[in-house]
């Protein structure tokens, strides 16, 4: 399933949250996994603009995944310590 963005934007569409949550859960369940995130654009605009958007989209996904993984790990650690 694709992660959705508005054309020309790097902010993640909220409709993609369930995908990112499932992906974060899979990352947590697979210790030692390496994940590569690659951003893409729709081809509208110049190469330079699309390169920038692609990089910002990839970073937005990494940031969102990191926040989900950190939050889930924190919850697991808190529950295990209780």
CSV table of C-alpha atoms in Angstrom, one decimal:
chain,number,residue,atom,x,y,z
A,1,UNK,CA,0.0,0.0,0.0
A,2,UNK,CA,1.4,3.4,-0.9
A,3,UNK,CA,1.9,6.1,1.7
A,4,UNK,CA,-0.1,9.1,0.5
A,5,UNK,CA,1.0,12.8,0.1
A,6,UNK,CA,-0.6,15.8,-1.5
A,7,UNK,CA,0.9,16.7,-4.8
A,8,UNK,CA,4.0,18.8,-4.2
A,9,UNK,CA,4.0,18.3,-0.5
A,10,UNK,CA,6.0,16.2,2.0
A,11,UNK,CA,3.3,16.0,4.8
A,12,UNK,CA,1.8,12.6,5.1
A,13,UNK,CA,-1.9,12.2,4.5
A,14,UNK,CA,-3.6,11.0,7.7
A,15,UNK,CA,-5.2,8.2,5.7
A,16,UNK,CA,-1.8,6.6,5.7
A,17,UNK,CA,-1.5,6.3,9.5
A,18,UNK,CA,-2.8,2.7,9.6
A,19,UNK,CA,-0.2,1.6,7.1
A,20,UNK,CA,2.6,3.3,9.1
A,21,UNK,CA,1.3,1.8,12.4
A,22,UNK,CA,1.3,-1.7,10.8
A,23,UNK,CA,4.8,-1.1,9.4
A,24,UNK,CA,6.1,0.2,12.8
A,25,UNK,CA,4.7,-3.0,14.5
A,26,UNK,CA,6.4,-5.2,11.9
A,27,UNK,CA,9.7,-3.3,12.6
A,28,UNK,CA,9.4,-3.9,16.3
A,29,UNK,CA,8.5,-7.5,15.8
A,30,UNK,CA,11.7,-8.1,13.6
A,31,UNK,CA,14.8,-7.2,15.7
A,32,UNK,CA,17.8,-6.3,13.6
A,33,UNK,CA,15.8,-5.5,10.5
A,34,UNK,CA,17.1,-2.8,8.2
A,35,UNK,CA,14.5,-0.6,6.6
A,36,UNK,CA,15.1,1.6,3.6
A,37,UNK,CA,12.6,4.4,2.8
A,38,UNK,CA,12.6,5.9,-0.7
A,39,UNK,CA,10.6,9.0,-1.5
A,40,UNK,CA,8.9,9.4,-4.9
A,41,UNK,CA,7.0,12.2,-6.6
A,42,UNK,CA,4.3,12.4,-9.2
A,43,UNK,CA,6.6,13.8,-11.9
A,44,UNK,CA,5.1,17.3,-11.9
A,45,UNK,CA,7.6,20.1,-11.7
A,46,UNK,CA,11.4,20.3,-12.2
A,47,UNK,CA,13.9,17.6,-11.3
A,48,UNK,CA,15.4,19.8,-8.6
A,49,UNK,CA,12.0,20.4,-7.0
A,50,UNK,CA,11.0,16.8,-7.2
A,51,UNK,CA,14.3,15.7,-5.7
A,52,UNK,CA,13.8,18.0,-2.7
A,53,UNK,CA,10.2,16.7,-2.3
A,54,UNK,CA,11.3,13.1,-2.6
A,55,UNK,CA,13.9,13.6,0.1
A,56,UNK,CA,11.5,15.4,2.4
A,57,UNK,CA,8.9,12.7,1.9
A,58,UNK,CA,11.3,9.9,2.8
A,59,UNK,CA,12.4,11.8,5.9
A,60,UNK,CA,8.7,12.4,6.9
A,61,UNK,CA,8.1,8.6,6.7
A,62,UNK,CA,11.3,7.9,8.7
A,63,UNK,CA,10.3,10.5,11.3
A,64,UNK,CA,6.7,9.1,11.6
A,65,UNK,CA,7.9,5.5,11.8
A,66,UNK,CA,10.5,6.5,14.5
A,67,UNK,CA,7.8,8.2,16.6
A,68,UNK,CA,5.6,5.1,16.3
A,69,UNK,CA,8.4,2.7,17.1
A,70,UNK,CA,9.7,4.8,20.1
A,71,UNK,CA,6.1,5.2,21.4
A,72,UNK,CA,5.4,1.5,21.2
A,73,UNK,CA,8.7,0.5,22.7
A,74,UNK,CA,8.1,3.0,25.5
A,75,UNK,CA,4.7,1.4,26.2
A,76,UNK,CA,6.1,-2.1,26.1
A,77,UNK,CA,8.9,-1.1,28.5
A,78,UNK,CA,6.5,0.6,30.8
A,79,UNK,CA,4.2,-2.4,30.8
A,80,UNK,CA,7.0,-4.9,31.4
A,81,UNK,CA,8.3,-2.8,34.3
A,82,UNK,CA,4.9,-2.7,36.0
